[in-house]
CSV table of C-alpha atoms in Angstrom, one decimal:
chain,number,residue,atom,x,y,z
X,1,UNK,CA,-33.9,-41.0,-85.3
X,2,UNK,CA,-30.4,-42.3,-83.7
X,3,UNK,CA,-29.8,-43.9,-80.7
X,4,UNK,CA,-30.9,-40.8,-77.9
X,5,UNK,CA,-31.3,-38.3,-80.6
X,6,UNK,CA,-35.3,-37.7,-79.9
X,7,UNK,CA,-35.7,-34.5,-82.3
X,8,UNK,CA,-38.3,-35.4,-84.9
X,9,UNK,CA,-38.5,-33.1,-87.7
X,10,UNK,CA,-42.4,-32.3,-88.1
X,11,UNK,CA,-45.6,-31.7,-85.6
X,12,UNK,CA,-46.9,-34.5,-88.0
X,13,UNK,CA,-44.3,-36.6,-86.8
X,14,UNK,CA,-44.2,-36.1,-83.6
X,15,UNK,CA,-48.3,-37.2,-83.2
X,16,UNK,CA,-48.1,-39.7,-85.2
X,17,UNK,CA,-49.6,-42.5,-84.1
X,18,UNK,CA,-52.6,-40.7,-81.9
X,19,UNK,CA,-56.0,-41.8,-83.3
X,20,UNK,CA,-59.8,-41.9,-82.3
X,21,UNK,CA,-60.6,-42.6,-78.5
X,22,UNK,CA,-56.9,-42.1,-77.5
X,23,UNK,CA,-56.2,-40.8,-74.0
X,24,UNK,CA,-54.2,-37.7,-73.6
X,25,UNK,CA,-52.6,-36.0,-70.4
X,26,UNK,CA,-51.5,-32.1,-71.4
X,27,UNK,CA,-49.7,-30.3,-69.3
X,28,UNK,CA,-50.2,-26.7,-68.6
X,29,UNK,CA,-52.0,-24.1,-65.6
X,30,UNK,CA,-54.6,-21.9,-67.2
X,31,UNK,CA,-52.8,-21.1,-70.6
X,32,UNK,CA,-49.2,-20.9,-68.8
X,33,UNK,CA,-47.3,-24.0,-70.1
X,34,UNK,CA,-49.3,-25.4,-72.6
X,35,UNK,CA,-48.3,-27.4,-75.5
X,36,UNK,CA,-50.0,-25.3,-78.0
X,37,UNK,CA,-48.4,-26.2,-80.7
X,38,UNK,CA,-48.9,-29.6,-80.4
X,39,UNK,CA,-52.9,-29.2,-79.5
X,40,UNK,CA,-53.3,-27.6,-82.8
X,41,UNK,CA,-52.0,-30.3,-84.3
X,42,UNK,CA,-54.5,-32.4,-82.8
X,43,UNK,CA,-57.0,-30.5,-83.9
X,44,UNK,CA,-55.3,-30.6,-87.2
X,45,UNK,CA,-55.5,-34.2,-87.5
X,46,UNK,CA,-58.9,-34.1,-86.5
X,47,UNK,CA,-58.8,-37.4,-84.2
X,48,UNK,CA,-62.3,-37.6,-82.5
X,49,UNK,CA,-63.6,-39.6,-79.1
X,50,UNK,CA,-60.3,-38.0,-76.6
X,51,UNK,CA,-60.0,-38.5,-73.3
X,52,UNK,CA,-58.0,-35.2,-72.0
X,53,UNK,CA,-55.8,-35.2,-68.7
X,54,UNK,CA,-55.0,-31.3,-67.8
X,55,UNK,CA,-55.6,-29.1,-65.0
X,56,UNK,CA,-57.7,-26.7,-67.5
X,57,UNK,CA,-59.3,-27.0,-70.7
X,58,UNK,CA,-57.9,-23.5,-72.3
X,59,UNK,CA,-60.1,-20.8,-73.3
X,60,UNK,CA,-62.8,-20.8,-76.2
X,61,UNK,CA,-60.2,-20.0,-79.0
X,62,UNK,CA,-56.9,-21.1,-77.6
X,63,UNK,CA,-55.3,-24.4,-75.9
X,64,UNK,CA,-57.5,-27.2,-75.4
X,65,UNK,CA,-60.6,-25.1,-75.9
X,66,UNK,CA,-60.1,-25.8,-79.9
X,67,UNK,CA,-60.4,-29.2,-79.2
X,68,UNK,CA,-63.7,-28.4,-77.5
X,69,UNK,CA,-64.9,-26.6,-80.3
X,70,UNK,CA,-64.2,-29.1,-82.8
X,71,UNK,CA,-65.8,-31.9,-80.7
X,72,UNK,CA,-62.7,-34.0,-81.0
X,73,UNK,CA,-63.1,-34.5,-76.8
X,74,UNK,CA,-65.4,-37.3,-75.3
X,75,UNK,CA,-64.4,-36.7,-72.0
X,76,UNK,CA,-62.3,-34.3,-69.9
X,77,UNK,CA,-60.7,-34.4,-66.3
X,78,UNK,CA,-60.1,-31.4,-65.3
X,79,UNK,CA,-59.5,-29.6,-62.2
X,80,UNK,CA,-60.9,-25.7,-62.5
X,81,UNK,CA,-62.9,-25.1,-66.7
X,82,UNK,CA,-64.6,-22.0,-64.8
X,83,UNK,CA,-62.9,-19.9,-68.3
X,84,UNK,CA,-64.7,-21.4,-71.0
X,85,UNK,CA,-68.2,-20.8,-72.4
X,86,UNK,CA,-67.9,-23.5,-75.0
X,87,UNK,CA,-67.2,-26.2,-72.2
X,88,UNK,CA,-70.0,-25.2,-70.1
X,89,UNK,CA,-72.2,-25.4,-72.6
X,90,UNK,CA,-71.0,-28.9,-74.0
X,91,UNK,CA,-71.0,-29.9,-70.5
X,92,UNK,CA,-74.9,-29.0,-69.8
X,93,UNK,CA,-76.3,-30.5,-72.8
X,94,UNK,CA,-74.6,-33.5,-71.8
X,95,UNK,CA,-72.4,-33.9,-75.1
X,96,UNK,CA,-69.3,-33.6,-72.9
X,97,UNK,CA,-68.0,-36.3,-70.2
X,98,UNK,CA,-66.2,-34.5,-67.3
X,99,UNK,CA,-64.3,-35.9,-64.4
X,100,UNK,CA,-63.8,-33.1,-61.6
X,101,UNK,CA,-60.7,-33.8,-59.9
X,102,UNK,CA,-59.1,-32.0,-57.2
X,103,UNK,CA,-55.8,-30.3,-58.8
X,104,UNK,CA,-53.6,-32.0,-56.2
X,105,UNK,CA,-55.0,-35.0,-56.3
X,106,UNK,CA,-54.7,-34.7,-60.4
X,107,UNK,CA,-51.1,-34.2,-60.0
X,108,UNK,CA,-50.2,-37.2,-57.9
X,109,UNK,CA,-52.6,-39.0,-60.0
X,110,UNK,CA,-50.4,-38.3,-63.2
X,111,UNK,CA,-47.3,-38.8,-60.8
X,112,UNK,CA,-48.7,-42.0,-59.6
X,113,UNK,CA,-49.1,-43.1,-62.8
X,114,UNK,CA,-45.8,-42.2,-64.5
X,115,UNK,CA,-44.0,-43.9,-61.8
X,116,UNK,CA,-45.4,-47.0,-61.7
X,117,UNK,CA,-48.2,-47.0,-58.7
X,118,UNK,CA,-51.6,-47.8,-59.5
X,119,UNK,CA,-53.7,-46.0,-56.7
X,120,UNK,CA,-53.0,-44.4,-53.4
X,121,UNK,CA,-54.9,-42.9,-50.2
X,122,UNK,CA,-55.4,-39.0,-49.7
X,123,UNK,CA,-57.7,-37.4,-47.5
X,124,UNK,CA,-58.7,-34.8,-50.2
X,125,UNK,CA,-62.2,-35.3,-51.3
X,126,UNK,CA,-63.1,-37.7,-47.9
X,127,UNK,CA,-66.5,-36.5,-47.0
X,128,UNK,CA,-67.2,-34.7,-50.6
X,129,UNK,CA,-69.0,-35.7,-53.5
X,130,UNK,CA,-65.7,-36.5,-55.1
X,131,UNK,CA,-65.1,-39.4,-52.3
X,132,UNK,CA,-68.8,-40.7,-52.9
X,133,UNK,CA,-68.1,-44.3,-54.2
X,134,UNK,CA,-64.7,-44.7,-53.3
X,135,UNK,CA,-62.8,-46.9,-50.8
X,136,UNK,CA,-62.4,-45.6,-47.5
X,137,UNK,CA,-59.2,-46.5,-45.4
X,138,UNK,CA,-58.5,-45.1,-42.3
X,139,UNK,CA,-54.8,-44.5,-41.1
X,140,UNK,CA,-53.7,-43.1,-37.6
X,141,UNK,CA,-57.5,-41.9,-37.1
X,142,UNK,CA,-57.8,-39.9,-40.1
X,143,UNK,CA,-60.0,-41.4,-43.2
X,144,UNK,CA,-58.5,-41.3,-46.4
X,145,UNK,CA,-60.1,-42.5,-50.1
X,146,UNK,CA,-58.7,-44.4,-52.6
X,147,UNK,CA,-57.3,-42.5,-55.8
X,148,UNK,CA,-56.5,-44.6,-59.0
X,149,UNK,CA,-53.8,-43.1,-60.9
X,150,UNK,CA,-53.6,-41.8,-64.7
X,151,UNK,CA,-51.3,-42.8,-67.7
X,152,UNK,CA,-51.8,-42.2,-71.0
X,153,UNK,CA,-51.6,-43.3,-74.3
X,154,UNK,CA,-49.8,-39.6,-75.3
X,155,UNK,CA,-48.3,-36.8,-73.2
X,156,UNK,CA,-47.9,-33.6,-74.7
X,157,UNK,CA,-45.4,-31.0,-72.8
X,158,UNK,CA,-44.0,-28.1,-73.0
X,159,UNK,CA,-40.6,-27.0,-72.0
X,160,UNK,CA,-38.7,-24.2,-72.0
X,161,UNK,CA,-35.0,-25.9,-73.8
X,162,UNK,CA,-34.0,-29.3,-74.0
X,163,UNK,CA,-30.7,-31.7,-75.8
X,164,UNK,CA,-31.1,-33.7,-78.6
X,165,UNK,CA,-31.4,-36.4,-75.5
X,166,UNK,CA,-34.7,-35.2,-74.5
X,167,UNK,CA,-33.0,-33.9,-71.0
X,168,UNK,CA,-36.0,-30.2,-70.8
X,169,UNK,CA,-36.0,-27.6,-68.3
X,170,UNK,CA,-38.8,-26.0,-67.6
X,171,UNK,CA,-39.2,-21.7,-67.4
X,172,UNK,CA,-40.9,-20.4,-64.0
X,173,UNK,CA,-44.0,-21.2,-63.6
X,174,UNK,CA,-44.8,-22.8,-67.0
X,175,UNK,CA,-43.5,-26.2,-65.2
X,176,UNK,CA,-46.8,-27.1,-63.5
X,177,UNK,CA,-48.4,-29.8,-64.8
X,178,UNK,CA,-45.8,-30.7,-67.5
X,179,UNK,CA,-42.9,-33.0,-65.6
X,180,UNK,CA,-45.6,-34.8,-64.2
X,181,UNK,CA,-47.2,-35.0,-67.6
X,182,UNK,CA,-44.2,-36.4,-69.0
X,183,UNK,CA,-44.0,-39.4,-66.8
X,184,UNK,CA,-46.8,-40.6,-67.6
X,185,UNK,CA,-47.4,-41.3,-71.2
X,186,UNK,CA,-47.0,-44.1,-73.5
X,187,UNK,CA,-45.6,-42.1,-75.7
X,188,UNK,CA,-44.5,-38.9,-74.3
X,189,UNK,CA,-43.9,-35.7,-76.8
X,190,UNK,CA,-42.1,-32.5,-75.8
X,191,UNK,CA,-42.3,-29.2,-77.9
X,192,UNK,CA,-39.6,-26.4,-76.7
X,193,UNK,CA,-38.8,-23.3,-77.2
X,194,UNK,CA,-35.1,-23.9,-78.1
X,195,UNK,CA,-33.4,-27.4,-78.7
X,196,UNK,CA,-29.8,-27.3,-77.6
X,197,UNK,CA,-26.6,-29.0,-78.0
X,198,UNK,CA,-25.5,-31.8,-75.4
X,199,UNK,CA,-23.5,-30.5,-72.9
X,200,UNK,CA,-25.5,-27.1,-73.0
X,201,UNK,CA,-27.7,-28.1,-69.6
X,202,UNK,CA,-26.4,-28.5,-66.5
X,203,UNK,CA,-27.0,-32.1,-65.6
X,204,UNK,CA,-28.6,-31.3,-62.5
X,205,UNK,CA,-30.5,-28.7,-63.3
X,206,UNK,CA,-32.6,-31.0,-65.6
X,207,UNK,CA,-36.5,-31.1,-64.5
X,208,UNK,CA,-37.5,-34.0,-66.9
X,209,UNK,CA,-34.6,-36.5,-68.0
X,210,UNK,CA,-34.5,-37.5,-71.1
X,211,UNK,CA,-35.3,-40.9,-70.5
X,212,UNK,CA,-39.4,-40.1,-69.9
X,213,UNK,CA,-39.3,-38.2,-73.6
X,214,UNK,CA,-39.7,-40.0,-76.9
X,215,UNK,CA,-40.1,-37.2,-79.6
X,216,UNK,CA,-38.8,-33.7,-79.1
X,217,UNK,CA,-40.0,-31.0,-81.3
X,218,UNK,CA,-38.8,-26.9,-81.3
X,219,UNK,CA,-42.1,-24.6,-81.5
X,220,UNK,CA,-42.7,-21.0,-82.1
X,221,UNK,CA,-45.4,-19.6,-79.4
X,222,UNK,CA,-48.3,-17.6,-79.1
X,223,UNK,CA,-47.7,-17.5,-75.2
X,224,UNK,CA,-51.3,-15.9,-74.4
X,225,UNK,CA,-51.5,-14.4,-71.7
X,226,UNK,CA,-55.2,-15.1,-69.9
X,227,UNK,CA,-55.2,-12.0,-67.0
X,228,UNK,CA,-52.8,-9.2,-67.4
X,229,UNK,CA,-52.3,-8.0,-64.4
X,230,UNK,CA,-49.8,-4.8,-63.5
X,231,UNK,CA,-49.2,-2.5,-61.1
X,232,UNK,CA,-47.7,1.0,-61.7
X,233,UNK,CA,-43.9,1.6,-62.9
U,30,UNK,CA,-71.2,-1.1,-39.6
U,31,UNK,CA,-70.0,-4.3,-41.6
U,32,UNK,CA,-66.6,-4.5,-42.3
U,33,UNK,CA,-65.4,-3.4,-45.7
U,34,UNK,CA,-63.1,-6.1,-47.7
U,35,UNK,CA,-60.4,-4.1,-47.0
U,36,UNK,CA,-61.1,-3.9,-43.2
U,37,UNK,CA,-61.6,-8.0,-43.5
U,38,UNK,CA,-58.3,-8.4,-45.4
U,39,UNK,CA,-56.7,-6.5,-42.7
U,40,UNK,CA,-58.2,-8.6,-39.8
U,41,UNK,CA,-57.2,-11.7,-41.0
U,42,UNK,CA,-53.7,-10.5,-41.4
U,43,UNK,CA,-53.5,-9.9,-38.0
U,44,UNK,CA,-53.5,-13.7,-38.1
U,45,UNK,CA,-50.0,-13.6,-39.3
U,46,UNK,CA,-47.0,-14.6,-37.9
U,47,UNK,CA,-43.1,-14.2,-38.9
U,48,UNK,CA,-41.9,-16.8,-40.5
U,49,UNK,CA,-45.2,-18.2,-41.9
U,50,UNK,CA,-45.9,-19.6,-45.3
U,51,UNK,CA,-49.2,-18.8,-46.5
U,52,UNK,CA,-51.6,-19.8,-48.8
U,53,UNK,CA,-54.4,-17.1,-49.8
U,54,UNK,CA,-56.9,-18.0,-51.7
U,55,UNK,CA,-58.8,-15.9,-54.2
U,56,UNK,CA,-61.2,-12.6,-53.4
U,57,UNK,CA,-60.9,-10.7,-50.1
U,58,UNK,CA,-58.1,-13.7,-49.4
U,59,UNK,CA,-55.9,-11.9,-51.8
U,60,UNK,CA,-56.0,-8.4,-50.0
U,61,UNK,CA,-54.6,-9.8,-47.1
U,62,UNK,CA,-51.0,-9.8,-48.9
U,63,UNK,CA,-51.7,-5.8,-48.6
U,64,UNK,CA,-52.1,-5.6,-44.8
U,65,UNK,CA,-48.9,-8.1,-43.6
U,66,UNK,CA,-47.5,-6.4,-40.5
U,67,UNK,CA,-44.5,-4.0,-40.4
U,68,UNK,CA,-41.3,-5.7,-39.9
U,69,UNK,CA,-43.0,-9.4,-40.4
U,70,UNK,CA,-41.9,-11.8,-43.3
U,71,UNK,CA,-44.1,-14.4,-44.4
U,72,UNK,CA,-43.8,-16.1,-47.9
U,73,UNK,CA,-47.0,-16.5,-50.1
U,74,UNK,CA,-47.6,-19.5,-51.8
U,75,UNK,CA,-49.3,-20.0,-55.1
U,76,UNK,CA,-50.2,-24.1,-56.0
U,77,UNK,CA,-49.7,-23.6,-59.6
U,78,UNK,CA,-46.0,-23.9,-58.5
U,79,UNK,CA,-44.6,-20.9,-56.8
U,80,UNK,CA,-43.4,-19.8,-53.3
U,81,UNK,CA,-42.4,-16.4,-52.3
U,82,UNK,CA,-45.5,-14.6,-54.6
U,83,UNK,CA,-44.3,-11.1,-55.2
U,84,UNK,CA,-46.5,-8.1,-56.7
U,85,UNK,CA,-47.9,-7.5,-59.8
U,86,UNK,CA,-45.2,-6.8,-62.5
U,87,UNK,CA,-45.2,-3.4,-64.3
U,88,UNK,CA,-45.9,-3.4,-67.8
U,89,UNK,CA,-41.8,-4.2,-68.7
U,90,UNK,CA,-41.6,-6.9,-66.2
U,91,UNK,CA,-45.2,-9.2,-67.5
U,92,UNK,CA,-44.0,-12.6,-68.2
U,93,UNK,CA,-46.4,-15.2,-69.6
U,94,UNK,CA,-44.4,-17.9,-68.0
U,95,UNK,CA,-44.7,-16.0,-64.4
U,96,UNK,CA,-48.3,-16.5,-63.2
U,97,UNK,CA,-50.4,-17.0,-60.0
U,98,UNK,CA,-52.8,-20.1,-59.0
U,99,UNK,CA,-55.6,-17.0,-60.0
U,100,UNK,CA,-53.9,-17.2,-63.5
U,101,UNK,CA,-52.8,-13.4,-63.3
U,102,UNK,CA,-49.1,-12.0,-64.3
U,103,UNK,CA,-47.2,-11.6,-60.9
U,104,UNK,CA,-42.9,-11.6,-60.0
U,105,UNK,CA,-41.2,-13.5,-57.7
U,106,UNK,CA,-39.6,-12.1,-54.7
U,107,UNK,CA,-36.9,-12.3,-53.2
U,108,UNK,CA,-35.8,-16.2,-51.5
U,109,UNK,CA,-38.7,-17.4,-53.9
U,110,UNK,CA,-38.4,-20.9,-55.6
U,111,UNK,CA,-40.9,-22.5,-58.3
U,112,UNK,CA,-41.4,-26.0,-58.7
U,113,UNK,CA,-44.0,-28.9,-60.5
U,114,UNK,CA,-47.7,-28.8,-59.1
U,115,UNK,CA,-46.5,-32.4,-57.5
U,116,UNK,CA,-44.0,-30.5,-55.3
U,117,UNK,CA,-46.7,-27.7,-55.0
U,118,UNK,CA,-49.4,-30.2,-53.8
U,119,UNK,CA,-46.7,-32.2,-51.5
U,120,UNK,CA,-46.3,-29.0,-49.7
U,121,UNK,CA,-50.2,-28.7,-49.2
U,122,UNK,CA,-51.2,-31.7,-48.7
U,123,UNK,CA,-48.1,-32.6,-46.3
U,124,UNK,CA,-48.8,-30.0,-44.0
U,125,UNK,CA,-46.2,-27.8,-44.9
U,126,UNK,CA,-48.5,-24.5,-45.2
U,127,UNK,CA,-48.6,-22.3,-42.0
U,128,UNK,CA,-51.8,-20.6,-43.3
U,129,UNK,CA,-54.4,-21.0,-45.8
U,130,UNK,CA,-57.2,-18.0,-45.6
U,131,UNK,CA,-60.0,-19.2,-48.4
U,132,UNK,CA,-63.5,-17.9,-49.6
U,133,UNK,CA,-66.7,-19.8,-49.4
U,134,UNK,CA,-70.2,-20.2,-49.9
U,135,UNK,CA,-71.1,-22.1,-46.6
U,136,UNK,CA,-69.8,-22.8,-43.2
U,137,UNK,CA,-71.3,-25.3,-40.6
U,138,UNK,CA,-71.2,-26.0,-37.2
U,139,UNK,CA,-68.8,-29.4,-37.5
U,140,UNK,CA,-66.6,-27.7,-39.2
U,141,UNK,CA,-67.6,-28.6,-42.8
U,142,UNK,CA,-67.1,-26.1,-45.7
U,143,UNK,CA,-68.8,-26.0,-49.3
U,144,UNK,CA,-66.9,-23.6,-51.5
U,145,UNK,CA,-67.0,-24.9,-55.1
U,146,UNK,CA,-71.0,-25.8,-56.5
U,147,UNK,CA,-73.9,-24.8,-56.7
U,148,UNK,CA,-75.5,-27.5,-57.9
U,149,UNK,CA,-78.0,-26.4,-61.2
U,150,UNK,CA,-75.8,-23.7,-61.9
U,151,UNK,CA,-72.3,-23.2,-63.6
U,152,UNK,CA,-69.8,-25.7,-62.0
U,153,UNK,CA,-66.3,-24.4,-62.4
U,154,UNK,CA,-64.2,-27.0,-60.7
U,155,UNK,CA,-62.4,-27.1,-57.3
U,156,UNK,CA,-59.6,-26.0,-58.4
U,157,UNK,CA,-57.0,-26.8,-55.5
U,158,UNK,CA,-59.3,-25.4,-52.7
U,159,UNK,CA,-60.4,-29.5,-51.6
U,160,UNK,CA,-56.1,-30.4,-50.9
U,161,UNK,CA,-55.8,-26.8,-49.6
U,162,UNK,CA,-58.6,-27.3,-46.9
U,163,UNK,CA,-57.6,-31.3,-46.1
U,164,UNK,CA,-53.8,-30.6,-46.3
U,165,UNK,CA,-53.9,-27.6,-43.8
U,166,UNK,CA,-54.0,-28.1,-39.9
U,167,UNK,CA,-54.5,-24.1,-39.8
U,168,UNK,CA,-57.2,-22.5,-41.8
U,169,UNK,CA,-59.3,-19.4,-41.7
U,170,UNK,CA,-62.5,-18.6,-43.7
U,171,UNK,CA,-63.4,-15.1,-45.1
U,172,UNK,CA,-67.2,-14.7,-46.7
U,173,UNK,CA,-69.9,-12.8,-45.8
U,174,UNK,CA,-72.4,-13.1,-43.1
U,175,UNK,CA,-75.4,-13.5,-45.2
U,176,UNK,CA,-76.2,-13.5,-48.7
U,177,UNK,CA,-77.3,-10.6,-50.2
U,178,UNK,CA,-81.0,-11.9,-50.2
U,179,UNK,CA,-80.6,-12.4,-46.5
U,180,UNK,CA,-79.1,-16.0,-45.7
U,181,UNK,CA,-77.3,-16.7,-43.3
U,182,UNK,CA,-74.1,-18.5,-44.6
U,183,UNK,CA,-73.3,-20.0,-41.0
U,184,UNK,CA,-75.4,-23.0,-40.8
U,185,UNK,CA,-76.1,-26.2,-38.2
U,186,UNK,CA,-75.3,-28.2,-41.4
U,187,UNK,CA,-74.0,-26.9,-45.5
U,188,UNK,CA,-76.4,-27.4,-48.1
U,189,UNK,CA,-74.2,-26.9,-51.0
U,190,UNK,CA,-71.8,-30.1,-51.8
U,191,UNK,CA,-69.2,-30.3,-49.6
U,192,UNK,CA,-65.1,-29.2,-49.9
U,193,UNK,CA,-64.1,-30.7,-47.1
U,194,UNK,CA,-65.5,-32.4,-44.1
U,195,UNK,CA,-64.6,-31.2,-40.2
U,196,UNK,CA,-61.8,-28.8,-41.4
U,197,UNK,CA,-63.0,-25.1,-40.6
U,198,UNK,CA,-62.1,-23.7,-37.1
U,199,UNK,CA,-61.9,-20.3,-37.9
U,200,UNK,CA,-64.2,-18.3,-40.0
U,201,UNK,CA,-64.1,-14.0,-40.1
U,202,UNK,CA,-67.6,-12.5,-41.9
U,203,UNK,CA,-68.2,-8.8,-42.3
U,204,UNK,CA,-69.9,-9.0,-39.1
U,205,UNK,CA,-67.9,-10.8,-36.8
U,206,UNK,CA,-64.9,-13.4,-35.8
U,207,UNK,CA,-65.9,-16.9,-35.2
U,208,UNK,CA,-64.4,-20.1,-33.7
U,209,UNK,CA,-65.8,-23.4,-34.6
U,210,UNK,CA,-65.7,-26.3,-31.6
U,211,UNK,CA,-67.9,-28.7,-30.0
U,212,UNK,CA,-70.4,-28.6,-32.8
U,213,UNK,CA,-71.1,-24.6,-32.1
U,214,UNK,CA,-70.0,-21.6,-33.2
U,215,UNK,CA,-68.7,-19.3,-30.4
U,216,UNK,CA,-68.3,-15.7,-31.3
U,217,UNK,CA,-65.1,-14.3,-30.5
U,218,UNK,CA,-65.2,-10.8,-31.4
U,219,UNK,CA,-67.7,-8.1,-33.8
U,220,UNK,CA,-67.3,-5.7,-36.3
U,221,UNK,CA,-67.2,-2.1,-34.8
U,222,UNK,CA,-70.9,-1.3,-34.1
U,223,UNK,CA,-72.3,-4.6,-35.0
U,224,UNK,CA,-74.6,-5.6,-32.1
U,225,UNK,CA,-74.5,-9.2,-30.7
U,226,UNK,CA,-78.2,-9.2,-31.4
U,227,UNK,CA,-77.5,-8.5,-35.0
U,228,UNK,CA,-74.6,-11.6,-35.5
U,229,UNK,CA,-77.5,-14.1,-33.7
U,230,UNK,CA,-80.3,-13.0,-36.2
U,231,UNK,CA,-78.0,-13.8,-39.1
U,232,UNK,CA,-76.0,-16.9,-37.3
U,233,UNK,CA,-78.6,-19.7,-38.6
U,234,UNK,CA,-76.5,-22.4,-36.7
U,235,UNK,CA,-75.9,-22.8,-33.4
U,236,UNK,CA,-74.5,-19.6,-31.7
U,237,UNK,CA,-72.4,-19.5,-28.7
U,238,UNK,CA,-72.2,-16.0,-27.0
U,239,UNK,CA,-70.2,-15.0,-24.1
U,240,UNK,CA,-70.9,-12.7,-21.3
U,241,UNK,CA,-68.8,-10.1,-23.5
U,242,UNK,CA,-67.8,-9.4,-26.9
U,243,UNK,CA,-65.0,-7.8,-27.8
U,244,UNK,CA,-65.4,-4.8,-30.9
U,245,UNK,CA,-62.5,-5.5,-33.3
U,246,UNK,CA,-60.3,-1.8,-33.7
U,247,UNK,CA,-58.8,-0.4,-36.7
């Protein structure tokens, strides 16, 4: 690796580094987005004791639900895991830590983090179990709790094409989670669909600048789809 | 007779105004993108990053990278624009959303809502329904009356854990339209052949009835 060139020639190389008790942040909605790729890998290396940042935790045989089934996660926040037997189980026998978080309030928790704040107020969750325990502030007459925010010791995202310079764009709604995501780790991987020459992406178009992105990867993908829904031609 | 989902879905939409952006959650909330008014534009959103929903693809359109907040293939229409949950959540939580129509489990007379656990069963997560219901000044509820063993799901106070706290004003049943305010609910209108005597025996919380009650037309 030179200067800004962030490509890293194996998935080996590009986790090296993660070991037991690590905290990750994925990004990813449901199975749209996700680094799969780079979960596998993971699950591959077979570190154990995670901590796992993502909105979902995959299905029972694809995404984050490998990880699952491998045991290689301590504990999950999460905003929605209503798609996965494996989790509920692990979560009822107790083998499985999980943090329910509110999906906006993950996202400005992984935004928080990447840039820098460490907490802020939101009203979400005021009143609800998930505001039991937590400081209370009230601003202009409306009660607000207080949100710590999330980093991590890896980010794993997935983009659509990026430069050598890490600069990644995102495709439709496979964004979700991931700029976020990639804010907010210590070491922040990308896996892409297509690595191009600089110059190729229109500066502003960018989504994540290069600057937030240490390793860069290109992936084939599986791309499942989770509900295929169509309407007549 | 009770409303159908349809017939519920069609109410609600009656709710709709031009220019509106609307969030609709999943269920009977989703039906009401079938029933939007002739000659009215309103853009759906969908927080997993999309506003300006459009229909289901056909089979050569299905993209995996072009989903809804229920996880299901759908297009973009027309004036649409996709974006990062943070931008999707800023909208939500800022205010931004004209609408949000949303299921649940349990209403209460303060306004309180419990959509997400059933504590001792399987807990799925809140998904985005706890920012939807504290972000949005304008909210309406669709669920049923009762449950199906009987119980009423309109209550003096939620037994399931909370969503959100003193956020419901508006809640539409397969029995009847109801406003929440004062710490009552005041019925505003009934399903067509649904007696007022009916709506009281399943209303567990308190019930505010006027001299008349409109029947709601289709």
């Amino acid at each position: 690796m030179a200067g800004f060139d962030k490509r890293v020639d194996s998935y080996e190389a590009a986790l090296a580094g993660l070991t037991d008790n690590m905290t990750v942040i994925a990004g990813g909605f449901g199975l749209c987005g996700i680094p799969e790729n780079l979960i596998a890998q993971i699950r591959r290396m077979g570190v154990k004791g995670l901590t796992v940042v993502s909105n979902n935790c995959g299905v029972d045989d694809f995404g984050l639900g490998i990880l699952l089934k491998d045991r290689q996660i301590k504990k999950m926040i999460a905003s929605y895991v209503g798609e996965n037997a494996e989790f509920e189980r692990q979560l009822l026998s107790g083998e499985l830590e999980v943090e329910l978080t509110p999906q906006g309030t993950l996202a400005e928790k992984i935004r928080a983090g990447g840039a820098g704040i460490p907490a802020f107020f939101t009203a979400t969750g005021y009143g609800t179990p998930v505001g039991e325990n937590k400081e209370v502030r009230e601003f202009n007459g409306r009660k607000y709790i207080l949100e710590p925010s999330i980093t991590a010791d890896f980010a794993i995202v997935k983009g659509w094409k990026a430069d050598w310079y890490g600069n990644v764009v995102y495709r439709h709604t496979a964004q979700n989670f991931n700029p976020a995501a990639a804010t907010a780790g210590r070491i922040t991987v990308v896996e892409v669909e297509e690595i191009v020459e600089p110059g190729q992406l229109e500066p502003s178009q960018i989504h994540t600048p290069g600057i937030y992105v240490d390793r860069l990867i290109q992936g084939n993908f599986e791309k499942r789809i989770e509900k295929r829904t169509t309407r007549a031609a | 007779m009770a409303l159908t989902r349809e017939q519920m879905a069609e109410r609600v939409a009656r709710e709709l105004r031009d220019g509106f952006y609307v969030n609709l959650g999943i269920g009977i909330p989703t039906l009401v993108a079938n029933y939007v008014p002739k000659g009215m534009e309103v853009m759906l959103q969908s927080e997993n990053g999309l506003l300006g929903m459009g229909p289901f693809p056909t089979d050569s359109e299905v993209d995996a990278d072009m989903i809804n907040a229920g996880k299901q293939t759908v297009t973009a229409r027309v004036g649409a624009s996709i974006f990062s949950s943070v931008e999707s959540f800023a909208m939500i939580r800022g205010g931004h959303v004209d609408l949000t129509v949303l299921g649940a489990f349990e209403v209460d007379v303060q306004g309180n809502i419990a959509s997400w656990m059933v504590p001792g069963k399987l807990v799925k997560g809140m998904g985005g329904a706890m920012d939807l219901v504290a972000g949005a000044e304008n909210i309406i509820v669709t669920m049923m009356h009762a449950s199906k063993d009987g119980e009423s799901k309109l209550l003096d106070r939620c037994s399931l854990p909370l969503t959100g706290s003193g956020c419901i004003k508006r809640v539409l049943t397969d029995l009847a339209y109801i406003e929440i305010a004062d710490g009552a609910f005041h019925l505003k209108e009934r399903a067509p052949g649904v007696s007022v005597e009916e709506i009281k025996a399943k209303t567990a919380g308190r019930l505010i009835v006027p001299a008349s009650v409109p029947e709601m037309k289709f």
